[in-house]
PDB file of C-alpha atoms and ligand atoms in Angstrom:
ATOM      1  CA  MET S   1     -26.983  16.190  -4.507  1.00 49.00           C
ATOM      2  CA  ASN S   2     -24.210  14.879  -2.410  1.00 51.00           C
ATOM      3  CA  ALA S   3     -24.468  11.379  -0.851  1.00 53.00           C
ATOM      4  CA  LYS S   4     -24.914  11.296   3.133  1.00 61.00           C
ATOM      5  CA  LYS S   5     -21.609  11.314   4.506  1.00 59.00           C
ATOM      6  CA  THR S   6     -20.990   8.257   6.163  1.00 84.00           C
ATOM      7  CA  LYS S   7     -17.315   7.815   6.959  1.00 94.00           C
ATOM      8  CA  LYS S   8     -14.190   9.964   7.857  1.00 97.00           C
ATOM      9  CA  ILE S   9     -10.852   9.764   6.806  1.00 98.00           C
ATOM     10  CA  VAL S  10      -8.428  11.867   8.408  1.00 98.00           C
ATOM     11  CA  VAL S  11      -5.181  13.616   6.991  1.00 98.00           C
ATOM     12  CA  LEU S  12      -2.381  14.348   9.278  1.00 98.00           C
ATOM     13  CA  ALA S  13       0.617  16.503   7.957  1.00 98.00           C
ATOM     14  CA  THR S  14       4.107  16.512   8.691  1.00 98.00           C
ATOM     15  CA  GLY S  15       5.687  18.463   6.161  1.00 98.00           C
ATOM     16  CA  GLY S  16       8.122  17.010   3.540  1.00 98.00           C
ATOM     17  CA  THR S  17       8.468  17.766  -0.218  1.00 98.00           C
ATOM     18  CA  ILE S  18       5.004  16.982  -0.647  1.00 98.00           C
ATOM     19  CA  ALA S  19       4.369  20.454   1.099  1.00 98.00           C
ATOM     20  CA  GLY S  20       7.374  22.057  -0.451  1.00 98.00           C
ATOM     21  CA  LEU S  21       7.527  25.045  -2.544  1.00 98.00           C
ATOM     22  CA  ALA S  22      10.510  26.211  -4.937  1.00 97.00           C
ATOM     23  CA  SER S  23      11.151  29.902  -5.213  1.00 95.00           C
ATOM     24  CA  ASP S  24      11.180  29.286  -9.000  1.00 95.00           C
ATOM     25  CA  ALA S  25       8.636  26.685 -10.129  1.00 93.00           C
ATOM     26  CA  SER S  26      10.928  26.120 -13.194  1.00 93.00           C
ATOM     27  CA  LYS S  27      13.738  24.854 -11.056  1.00 93.00           C
ATOM     28  CA  PRO S  28      12.023  22.291  -8.419  1.00 93.00           C
ATOM     29  CA  GLN S  29      15.282  21.021  -7.143  1.00 93.00           C
ATOM     30  CA  ASN S  30      15.854  24.144  -5.119  1.00 95.00           C
ATOM     31  CA  TYR S  31      13.037  24.182  -3.047  1.00 97.00           C
ATOM     32  CA  THR S  32      12.360  24.296   0.959  1.00 98.00           C
ATOM     33  CA  ALA S  33      10.391  21.367   2.341  1.00 98.00           C
ATOM     34  CA  GLY S  34       7.256  21.732   4.831  1.00 98.00           C
ATOM     35  CA  GLN S  35       5.759  24.899   3.521  1.00 98.00           C
ATOM     36  CA  VAL S  36       2.417  24.270   2.330  1.00 98.00           C
ATOM     37  CA  GLY S  37      -0.536  23.916   4.780  1.00 98.00           C
ATOM     38  CA  VAL S  38      -2.741  20.674   4.809  1.00 98.00           C
ATOM     39  CA  ALA S  39      -5.619  22.476   3.612  1.00 97.00           C
ATOM     40  CA  ASP S  40      -3.947  23.942   0.721  1.00 97.00           C
ATOM     41  CA  LEU S  41      -2.835  20.294  -0.148  1.00 97.00           C
ATOM     42  CA  MET S  42      -6.386  18.979   0.203  1.00 96.00           C
ATOM     43  CA  LEU S  43      -8.077  21.540  -2.116  1.00 94.00           C
ATOM     44  CA  ASP S  44      -9.874  20.221  -4.836  1.00 87.00           C
ATOM     45  CA  VAL S  45      -9.947  16.526  -2.995  1.00 93.00           C
ATOM     46  CA  THR S  46     -13.344  15.424  -2.462  1.00 91.00           C
ATOM     47  CA  TYR S  47     -15.018  11.845  -2.437  1.00 90.00           C
ATOM     48  CA  ASP S  48     -18.857  11.165  -2.373  1.00 89.00           C
ATOM     49  CA  GLY S  49     -19.807   9.825   1.003  1.00 91.00           C
ATOM     50  CA  VAL S  50     -16.604  10.772   2.718  1.00 95.00           C
ATOM     51  CA  GLU S  51     -15.806  13.496   5.337  1.00 96.00           C
ATOM     52  CA  LEU S  52     -11.951  14.571   4.878  1.00 97.00           C
ATOM     53  CA  LEU S  53     -10.647  15.936   7.975  1.00 97.00           C
ATOM     54  CA  ALA S  54      -7.294  17.494   8.007  1.00 98.00           C
ATOM     55  CA  GLU S  55      -4.754  18.386  10.811  1.00 98.00           C
ATOM     56  CA  GLN S  56      -1.565  20.161  10.648  1.00 98.00           C
ATOM     57  CA  VAL S  57       0.672  17.885  12.935  1.00 98.00           C
ATOM     58  CA  ALA S  58       3.890  19.512  12.216  1.00 98.00           C
ATOM     59  CA  GLN S  59       5.572  21.219   9.284  1.00 98.00           C
ATOM     60  CA  ILE S  60       8.937  20.238   8.875  1.00 98.00           C
ATOM     61  CA  ASP S  61      11.557  18.825   6.519  1.00 98.00           C
ATOM     62  CA  SER S  62      11.772  14.916   7.674  1.00 98.00           C
ATOM     63  CA  LYS S  63      15.661  15.260   8.225  1.00 98.00           C
ATOM     64  CA  ASP S  64      14.520  17.064  11.087  1.00 98.00           C
ATOM     65  CA  MET S  65      12.059  14.444  12.702  1.00 98.00           C
ATOM     66  CA  SER S  66      12.093  14.060  16.153  1.00 98.00           C
ATOM     67  CA  PHE S  67      11.005  12.216  19.235  1.00 98.00           C
ATOM     68  CA  ALA S  68       8.420  14.982  19.909  1.00 98.00           C
ATOM     69  CA  VAL S  69       6.784  15.201  16.512  1.00 98.00           C
ATOM     70  CA  TRP S  70       6.653  11.005  16.746  1.00 98.00           C
ATOM     71  CA  GLN S  71       4.627  11.612  20.054  1.00 98.00           C
ATOM     72  CA  SER S  72       2.095  13.968  18.523  1.00 98.00           C
ATOM     73  CA  LEU S  73       1.452  12.146  15.397  1.00 98.00           C
ATOM     74  CA  LEU S  74       1.144   8.674  17.845  1.00 98.00           C
ATOM     75  CA  ALA S  75      -1.207  10.873  19.785  1.00 98.00           C
ATOM     76  CA  ARG S  76      -3.553  12.120  17.053  1.00 98.00           C
ATOM     77  CA  LEU S  77      -3.442   8.615  15.487  1.00 98.00           C
ATOM     78  CA  VAL S  78      -4.609   7.024  18.252  1.00 98.00           C
ATOM     79  CA  HIS S  79      -7.368   9.817  18.811  1.00 98.00           C
ATOM     80  CA  TRP S  80      -9.017   9.631  15.366  1.00 98.00           C
ATOM     81  CA  LEU S  81      -8.379   5.556  14.540  1.00 98.00           C
ATOM     82  CA  GLU S  82     -10.620   4.993  18.087  1.00 98.00           C
ATOM     83  CA  GLN S  83     -13.514   6.705  16.541  1.00 97.00           C
ATOM     84  CA  ASP S  84     -15.753   4.208  14.971  1.00 97.00           C
ATOM     85  CA  ASP S  85     -17.024   6.605  11.836  1.00 97.00           C
ATOM     86  CA  VAL S  86     -13.032   7.038  11.073  1.00 98.00           C
ATOM     87  CA  GLN S  87     -12.277   4.382   8.384  1.00 98.00           C
ATOM     88  CA  GLY S  88      -8.707   5.427   8.150  1.00 98.00           C
ATOM     89  CA  VAL S  89      -5.535   8.010   8.375  1.00 98.00           C
ATOM     90  CA  VAL S  90      -3.464   9.332   5.764  1.00 98.00           C
ATOM     91  CA  ILE S  91       0.017  10.852   7.029  1.00 99.00           C
ATOM     92  CA  THR S  92       1.930  13.099   4.829  1.00 98.00           C
ATOM     93  CA  HIS S  93       5.768  13.011   5.348  1.00 98.00           C
ATOM     94  CA  GLY S  94       8.959  13.695   3.883  1.00 98.00           C
ATOM     95  CA  THR S  95      10.559  10.927   2.228  1.00 98.00           C
ATOM     96  CA  ASP S  96      14.003  11.357   3.873  1.00 98.00           C
ATOM     97  CA  THR S  97      12.934   9.506   7.263  1.00 98.00           C
ATOM     98  CA  ILE S  98       9.560   8.117   6.348  1.00 98.00           C
ATOM     99  CA  GLU S  99      10.872   4.272   7.092  1.00 98.00           C
ATOM    100  CA  GLU S 100      11.797   5.388  10.595  1.00 98.00           C
ATOM    101  CA  THR S 101       8.529   6.754  11.466  1.00 98.00           C
ATOM    102  CA  ALA S 102       6.560   3.889   9.585  1.00 98.00           C
ATOM    103  CA  TYR S 103       8.393   1.303  11.616  1.00 98.00           C
ATOM    104  CA  PHE S 104       7.809   3.198  14.905  1.00 98.00           C
ATOM    105  CA  LEU S 105       4.219   3.728  14.142  1.00 98.00           C
ATOM    106  CA  GLN S 106       3.604   0.115  12.918  1.00 98.00           C
ATOM    107  CA  SER S 107       5.666  -1.410  15.941  1.00 97.00           C
ATOM    108  CA  VAL S 108       4.017   0.544  18.464  1.00 98.00           C
ATOM    109  CA  LEU S 109       0.418   0.768  17.074  1.00 98.00           C
ATOM    110  CA  GLN S 110      -0.273  -2.219  14.621  1.00 97.00           C
ATOM    111  CA  PRO S 111      -3.392  -0.706  13.749  1.00 98.00           C
ATOM    112  CA  THR S 112      -6.205  -2.998  12.393  1.00 98.00           C
ATOM    113  CA  LYS S 113      -7.356   0.331  10.457  1.00 98.00           C
ATOM    114  CA  PRO S 114      -5.341   1.449   7.259  1.00 98.00           C
ATOM    115  CA  VAL S 115      -2.815   3.961   8.215  1.00 98.00           C
ATOM    116  CA  ALA S 116      -1.304   5.110   4.713  1.00 98.00           C
ATOM    117  CA  MET S 117       2.131   7.360   4.870  1.00 98.00           C
ATOM    118  CA  THR S 118       2.573   9.042   1.589  1.00 98.00           C
ATOM    119  CA  CYS S 119       5.165  11.991   0.195  1.00 98.00           C
ATOM    120  CA  ALA S 120       6.586  13.107  -2.938  1.00 98.00           C
ATOM    121  CA  MET S 121      10.143  13.665  -4.638  1.00 98.00           C
ATOM    122  CA  LEU S 122       8.953  17.449  -6.260  1.00 98.00           C
ATOM    123  CA  PRO S 123       7.352  20.170  -4.545  1.00 98.00           C
ATOM    124  CA  ALA S 124       3.894  21.332  -4.526  1.00 98.00           C
ATOM    125  CA  ASN S 125       4.764  23.980  -7.287  1.00 97.00           C
ATOM    126  CA  ALA S 126       6.782  21.993  -9.464  1.00 97.00           C
ATOM    127  CA  PRO S 127       4.828  21.874 -12.631  1.00 95.00           C
ATOM    128  CA  ASP S 128       4.599  17.774 -12.577  1.00 95.00           C
ATOM    129  CA  SER S 129       4.629  17.417  -8.901  1.00 97.00           C
ATOM    130  CA  ASP S 130       4.003  13.959  -7.676  1.00 98.00           C
ATOM    131  CA  GLY S 131       2.156  14.966  -4.479  1.00 98.00           C
ATOM    132  CA  PRO S 132      -1.421  15.481  -5.458  1.00 97.00           C
ATOM    133  CA  GLY S 133      -1.499  11.800  -7.382  1.00 97.00           C
ATOM    134  CA  ASN S 134       0.492   9.891  -4.256  1.00 98.00           C
ATOM    135  CA  LEU S 135      -2.141  11.634  -1.726  1.00 98.00           C
ATOM    136  CA  LYS S 136      -5.001  10.907  -3.794  1.00 97.00           C
ATOM    137  CA  ASP S 137      -3.588   6.959  -4.086  1.00 97.00           C
ATOM    138  CA  ALA S 138      -3.184   7.047  -0.186  1.00 98.00           C
ATOM    139  CA  LEU S 139      -6.914   8.708   0.330  1.00 98.00           C
ATOM    140  CA  ALA S 140      -8.120   5.851  -2.112  1.00 97.00           C
ATOM    141  CA  TRP S 141      -6.021   2.754  -0.326  1.00 98.00           C
ATOM    142  CA  VAL S 142      -7.441   3.712   3.176  1.00 98.00           C
ATOM    143  CA  GLN S 143     -10.875   3.151   1.611  1.00 96.00           C
ATOM    144  CA  LEU S 144     -10.430  -0.299   0.524  1.00 97.00           C
ATOM    145  CA  PRO S 145     -12.159  -2.696   2.852  1.00 96.00           C
ATOM    146  CA  THR S 146      -9.045  -4.971   3.051  1.00 97.00           C
ATOM    147  CA  ALA S 147      -6.672  -1.992   3.568  1.00 98.00           C
ATOM    148  CA  SER S 148      -4.955  -2.508   7.168  1.00 98.00           C
ATOM    149  CA  GLY S 149      -1.587  -1.676   9.033  1.00 98.00           C
ATOM    150  CA  VAL S 150       0.897   1.134   8.287  1.00 98.00           C
ATOM    151  CA  THR S 151       1.886   1.574   4.703  1.00 98.00           C
ATOM    152  CA  VAL S 152       3.918   3.875   2.591  1.00 98.00           C
ATOM    153  CA  LEU S 153       2.229   4.531  -0.792  1.00 98.00           C
ATOM    154  CA  CYS S 154       4.230   6.400  -3.440  1.00 98.00           C
ATOM    155  CA  ALA S 155       4.755   6.456  -7.179  1.00 98.00           C
ATOM    156  CA  GLY S 156       1.623   3.911  -7.659  1.00 98.00           C
ATOM    157  CA  GLN S 157       3.559   1.247  -5.243  1.00 98.00           C
ATOM    158  CA  LEU S 158       2.523   0.127  -1.667  1.00 98.00           C
ATOM    159  CA  HIS S 159       4.984  -1.084   0.806  1.00 98.00           C
ATOM    160  CA  ALA S 160       4.587  -2.461   4.278  1.00 97.00           C
ATOM    161  CA  GLY S 161       5.656   0.007   6.963  1.00 97.00           C
ATOM    162  CA  ASN S 162       8.021  -2.207   8.555  1.00 96.00           C
ATOM    163  CA  ALA S 163       9.538  -3.316   5.234  1.00 96.00           C
ATOM    164  CA  VAL S 164      10.095  -0.123   3.385  1.00 97.00           C
ATOM    165  CA  GLN S 165      13.546   1.664   2.517  1.00 96.00           C
ATOM    166  CA  LYS S 166      14.357   4.958   0.834  1.00 97.00           C
ATOM    167  CA  SER S 167      17.118   3.334  -1.495  1.00 95.00           C
ATOM    168  CA  HIS S 168      17.345   6.063  -4.216  1.00 96.00           C
ATOM    169  CA  SER S 169      18.232   9.847  -3.372  1.00 96.00           C
ATOM    170  CA  HIS S 170      16.266  11.658  -6.302  1.00 95.00           C
ATOM    171  CA  GLN S 171      14.200   9.306  -8.501  1.00 95.00           C
ATOM    172  CA  ARG S 172      10.316   9.717  -8.280  1.00 94.00           C
ATOM    173  CA  ASN S 173      10.108   6.068  -6.804  1.00 96.00           C
ATOM    174  CA  PRO S 174      12.618   6.285  -4.253  1.00 97.00           C
ATOM    175  CA  PHE S 175      11.601   3.351  -2.063  1.00 97.00           C
ATOM    176  CA  THR S 176      12.084  -0.692  -2.018  1.00 96.00           C
ATOM    177  CA  SER S 177      10.769  -3.048   0.299  1.00 95.00           C
ATOM    178  CA  HIS S 178      13.242  -5.427   1.921  1.00 87.00           C
ATOM    179  CA  THR S 179      12.612  -8.796   3.145  1.00 79.00           C
ATOM    180  CA  GLY S 180      12.610 -11.151   5.841  1.00 69.00           C
ATOM    181  CA  VAL S 181      11.456  -8.442   8.556  1.00 78.00           C
ATOM    182  CA  THR S 182      10.495  -9.775  11.688  1.00 84.00           C
ATOM    183  CA  HIS S 183      10.931  -7.559  14.980  1.00 85.00           C
ATOM    184  CA  PRO S 184      13.814  -9.207  17.154  1.00 85.00           C
ATOM    185  CA  VAL S 185      11.980 -11.170  19.800  1.00 84.00           C
ATOM    186  CA  ALA S 186      14.748 -10.022  22.372  1.00 90.00           C
ATOM    187  CA  LEU S 187      13.382  -6.378  21.745  1.00 95.00           C
ATOM    188  CA  ARG S 188      10.444  -5.501  23.612  1.00 97.00           C
ATOM    189  CA  VAL S 189       7.919  -3.067  22.044  1.00 97.00           C
ATOM    190  CA  PRO S 190       6.712  -0.129  24.385  1.00 98.00           C
ATOM    191  CA  SER S 191       2.727   0.474  24.785  1.00 97.00           C
ATOM    192  CA  VAL S 192       1.541   3.460  23.206  1.00 98.00           C
ATOM    193  CA  ALA S 193       0.983   4.842  26.965  1.00 97.00           C
ATOM    194  CA  GLN S 194       4.512   4.304  27.441  1.00 97.00           C
ATOM    195  CA  VAL S 195       5.489   6.335  24.503  1.00 98.00           C
ATOM    196  CA  LEU S 196       3.444   9.144  25.077  1.00 98.00           C
ATOM    197  CA  ALA S 197       4.281   9.194  28.628  1.00 97.00           C
ATOM    198  CA  CYS S 198       8.250   9.387  27.896  1.00 97.00           C
ATOM    199  CA  THR S 199       9.779  12.586  28.559  1.00 96.00           C
ATOM    200  CA  HIS S 200      13.418  11.449  28.263  1.00 96.00           C
ATOM    201  CA  TRP S 201      13.999   9.441  25.174  1.00 97.00           C
ATOM    202  CA  PRO S 202      16.930   6.845  25.293  1.00 98.00           C
ATOM    203  CA  ARG S 203      19.991   7.596  23.351  1.00 98.00           C
ATOM    204  CA  VAL S 204      20.781   5.584  20.479  1.00 98.00           C
ATOM    205  CA  GLU S 205      23.865   6.121  18.272  1.00 98.00           C
ATOM    206  CA  LEU S 206      24.506   4.662  14.828  1.00 98.00           C
ATOM    207  CA  VAL S 207      28.106   3.986  13.599  1.00 98.00           C
ATOM    208  CA  LEU S 208      29.582   2.012  10.542  1.00 98.00           C
ATOM    209  CA  ASN S 209      32.013  -0.573   9.877  1.00 98.00           C
ATOM    210  CA  HIS S 210      34.402   0.421   6.932  1.00 98.00           C
ATOM    211  CA  ALA S 211      37.951   0.236   5.956  1.00 98.00           C
ATOM    212  CA  SER S 212      40.008   0.981   8.898  1.00 98.00           C
ATOM    213  CA  ALA S 213      37.472   1.418  11.139  1.00 98.00           C
ATOM    214  CA  ASP S 214      39.023   1.825  14.798  1.00 98.00           C
ATOM    215  CA  GLY S 215      36.218   2.346  17.204  1.00 98.00           C
ATOM    216  CA  ARG S 216      38.044   5.832  18.317  1.00 98.00           C
ATOM    217  CA  LEU S 217      34.743   7.320  17.893  1.00 98.00           C
ATOM    218  CA  VAL S 218      32.673   4.662  20.231  1.00 98.00           C
ATOM    219  CA  ARG S 219      35.337   5.075  22.903  1.00 98.00           C
ATOM    220  CA  ALA S 220      35.432   8.920  22.805  1.00 98.00           C
ATOM    221  CA  LEU S 221      31.950   8.971  23.226  1.00 98.00           C
ATOM    222  CA  CYS S 222      31.582   6.436  25.911  1.00 98.00           C
ATOM    223  CA  ALA S 223      34.198   8.304  27.611  1.00 98.00           C
ATOM    224  CA  HIS S 224      32.466  11.886  27.455  1.00 97.00           C
ATOM    225  CA  ASP S 225      28.538  11.216  27.040  1.00 96.00           C
ATOM    226  CA  ALA S 226      27.890   7.644  26.714  1.00 98.00           C
ATOM    227  CA  PRO S 227      24.900   6.796  25.042  1.00 98.00           C
ATOM    228  CA  ASP S 228      22.496   3.903  26.160  1.00 98.00           C
ATOM    229  CA  GLY S 229      22.709   2.122  23.022  1.00 98.00           C
ATOM    230  CA  TRP S 230      24.738   1.553  19.633  1.00 98.00           C
ATOM    231  CA  VAL S 231      23.590   0.136  16.432  1.00 98.00           C
ATOM    232  CA  VAL S 232      26.557  -0.955  14.434  1.00 98.00           C
ATOM    233  CA  ALA S 233      25.880  -1.147  10.533  1.00 98.00           C
ATOM    234  CA  GLY S 234      28.498  -3.542   9.830  1.00 98.00           C
ATOM    235  CA  THR S 235      29.878  -4.844   6.685  1.00 98.00           C
ATOM    236  CA  GLY S 236      28.249  -7.904   5.093  1.00 97.00           C
ATOM    237  CA  ASN S 237      26.840 -10.104   7.463  1.00 97.00           C
ATOM    238  CA  GLY S 238      26.898  -7.703  10.099  1.00 97.00           C
ATOM    239  CA  THR S 239      30.864  -8.263  10.589  1.00 97.00           C
ATOM    240  CA  LEU S 240      33.376  -5.828  12.428  1.00 98.00           C
ATOM    241  CA  ASN S 241      36.809  -4.538  12.257  1.00 98.00           C
ATOM    242  CA  HIS S 242      38.464  -6.033  15.343  1.00 97.00           C
ATOM    243  CA  ALA S 243      39.044  -2.467  16.630  1.00 98.00           C
ATOM    244  CA  LEU S 244      35.470  -1.304  16.396  1.00 98.00           C
ATOM    245  CA  GLU S 245      34.083  -4.790  17.798  1.00 98.00           C
ATOM    246  CA  ALA S 246      36.471  -4.082  20.966  1.00 98.00           C
ATOM    247  CA  ALA S 247      35.148  -0.714  21.211  1.00 98.00           C
ATOM    248  CA  LEU S 248      31.702  -1.829  21.387  1.00 98.00           C
ATOM    249  CA  LEU S 249      32.165  -4.760  23.418  1.00 98.00           C
ATOM    250  CA  ASP S 250      33.660  -2.245  26.067  1.00 98.00           C
ATOM    251  CA  ALA S 251      30.721  -0.122  25.907  1.00 98.00           C
ATOM    252  CA  GLN S 252      28.746  -3.048  26.460  1.00 98.00           C
ATOM    253  CA  LYS S 253      30.319  -3.731  29.279  1.00 98.00           C
ATOM    254  CA  GLN S 254      29.705  -0.286  30.559  1.00 98.00           C
ATOM    255  CA  GLY S 255      26.174  -1.139  30.242  1.00 97.00           C
ATOM    256  CA  ALA S 256      25.094   0.195  26.643  1.00 98.00           C
ATOM    257  CA  HIS S 257      23.004  -2.349  24.687  1.00 98.00           C
ATOM    258  CA  VAL S 258      24.740  -2.946  21.233  1.00 98.00           C
ATOM    259  CA  LEU S 259      23.153  -4.316  18.174  1.00 98.00           C
ATOM    260  CA  ARG S 260      24.689  -5.267  14.857  1.00 98.00           C
ATOM    261  CA  ALA S 261      22.983  -4.534  11.658  1.00 97.00           C
ATOM    262  CA  SER S 262      24.232  -4.665   8.223  1.00 97.00           C
ATOM    263  CA  ARG S 263      25.407  -1.816   6.045  1.00 97.00           C
ATOM    264  CA  CYS S 264      24.163  -3.829   3.074  1.00 95.00           C
ATOM    265  CA  THR S 265      20.483  -2.646   1.901  1.00 91.00           C
ATOM    266  CA  GLN S 266      19.015  -6.239   1.617  1.00 91.00           C
ATOM    267  CA  GLY S 267      19.318  -9.505   3.828  1.00 93.00           C
ATOM    268  CA  GLY S 268      20.112  -8.243   7.264  1.00 94.00           C
ATOM    269  CA  VAL S 269      22.450 -10.277   9.506  1.00 96.00           C
ATOM    270  CA  GLN S 270      22.109 -14.108   9.776  1.00 95.00           C
ATOM    271  CA  SER S 271      23.368 -15.936  12.871  1.00 94.00           C
ATOM    272  CA  ARG S 272      26.990 -17.361  13.251  1.00 94.00           C
ATOM    273  CA  GLU S 273      28.301 -19.585  15.891  1.00 92.00           C
ATOM    274  CA  ALA S 274      31.178 -17.061  16.334  1.00 88.00           C
ATOM    275  CA  ASP S 275      28.706 -14.248  16.819  1.00 92.00           C
ATOM    276  CA  VAL S 276      30.045 -11.799  20.105  1.00 93.00           C
ATOM    277  CA  LEU S 277      27.418  -9.197  19.787  1.00 97.00           C
ATOM    278  CA  PRO S 278      23.719  -9.541  19.181  1.00 96.00           C
ATOM    279  CA  HIS S 279      22.240  -8.907  15.828  1.00 96.00           C
ATOM    280  CA  ALA S 280      19.127  -7.127  14.554  1.00 96.00           C
ATOM    281  CA  GLY S 281      18.131  -9.992  11.971  1.00 95.00           C
ATOM    282  CA  GLY S 282      16.334  -8.859   8.825  1.00 95.00           C
ATOM    283  CA  LEU S 283      16.059  -5.114  10.122  1.00 96.00           C
ATOM    284  CA  THR S 284      18.139  -2.522   8.420  1.00 96.00           C
ATOM    285  CA  ALA S 285      20.389  -0.369  10.627  1.00 97.00           C
ATOM    286  CA  VAL S 286      18.000   2.544  10.754  1.00 97.00           C
ATOM    287  CA  GLN S 287      15.137   0.093  11.583  1.00 97.00           C
ATOM    288  CA  ALA S 288      17.280  -1.650  14.314  1.00 97.00           C
ATOM    289  CA  ARG S 289      18.049   2.024  16.180  1.00 98.00           C
ATOM    290  CA  VAL S 290      14.489   2.555  16.148  1.00 98.00           C
ATOM    291  CA  ALA S 291      13.889  -1.085  17.727  1.00 98.00           C
ATOM    292  CA  LEU S 292      16.429  -0.426  20.583  1.00 98.00           C
ATOM    293  CA  LEU S 293      15.112   2.974  21.284  1.00 98.00           C
ATOM    294  CA  MET S 294      11.574   1.389  21.797  1.00 98.00           C
ATOM    295  CA  HIS S 295      13.516  -1.454  23.737  1.00 98.00           C
ATOM    296  CA  LEU S 296      15.132   0.832  26.011  1.00 98.00           C
ATOM    297  CA  LEU S 297      11.909   2.946  26.386  1.00 97.00           C
ATOM    298  CA  THR S 298      10.380  -0.061  27.841  1.00 97.00           C
ATOM    299  CA  GLN S 299      13.074  -0.403  30.357  1.00 94.00           C
ATOM    300  CA  GLN S 300      12.557   2.814  31.888  1.00 89.00           C
ATOM    301  CA  ALA S 301      11.521   3.017  35.436  1.00 70.00           C
TER     302      ALA S 301
HETATM  303  C1  SIN K 401      11.889  15.348   3.596  1.00 54.85           C
HETATM  304  O1  SIN K 401      12.207  14.277   3.821  1.00 54.85           O
HETATM  305  O2  SIN K 401      11.211  15.967   4.202  1.00 54.85           O
HETATM  306  C2  SIN K 401      12.410  16.111   2.256  1.00 54.85           C
HETATM  307  C3  SIN K 401      12.601  15.019   1.371  1.00 54.85           C
HETATM  308  C4  SIN K 401      11.300  14.640   0.309  1.00 54.85           C
HETATM  309  O3  SIN K 401      10.347  14.583   1.364  1.00 54.85           O
HETATM  310  O4  SIN K 401      11.552  13.869  -0.326  1.00 54.85           O
END
């Protein structure tokens, strides 16, 4: 006889390779993400004493992640986490932008209950698909009494949601955790209510410093369709070609917020006396863009 079900775990599905299908299962590299519904992903998954609930929040390849999906995900997370009998939430998500969603959710929600994001590198119908194992690991982790906050579980590894980075394009364990991540104090974080009420998201563009970076892209956009903010992935310690720096300083004079990150995968940017543009500290360029978006959202009337 089944033990009495006393706690709930909710799975919120958004698509990704974990829900992907290959047209020919023997060639799993040729697949479409976001095809298998959450009910099918959960077939055969049971735990004694646990009621598993599942919702399909989106069904996309995470390269197409949008603010609208972030808002839906946040709303459903808040709904479930505030219920006493819900022990934790698992989110299935594509690996490609999981670091952005994880950083966003951890920053805005800072949940005390566990929120485990998980994913896969092989589609659901690949003979050796990694999705079912990753999903089970995430479901097990949210049941640990010590678990809390937003994390990413993949290939047997646990990453903090504000430190995870996709650093490999195709191996089964595509993530690393970077160190020294603290949200820059100058950048404010919106409340859940502010995020859910937002109907016009700020626009933050990401540019890269590189050989012969001349700032023309920045100047062209500022002349025709100026964004609210720029994150520049600088070389090394966030350094910029003079021409790109001049273009970004002009953008700043026109009212845009500009933040320097590094295109290096580890280490972020450390302050120097000669700095002329603010930097994003230990955040990666992609995280810095999310952080600046959130900050700009707090500035909206
Ligand atoms: C995606 O990010 O949705 C596709 C790639 C993946 O999940 O690994």
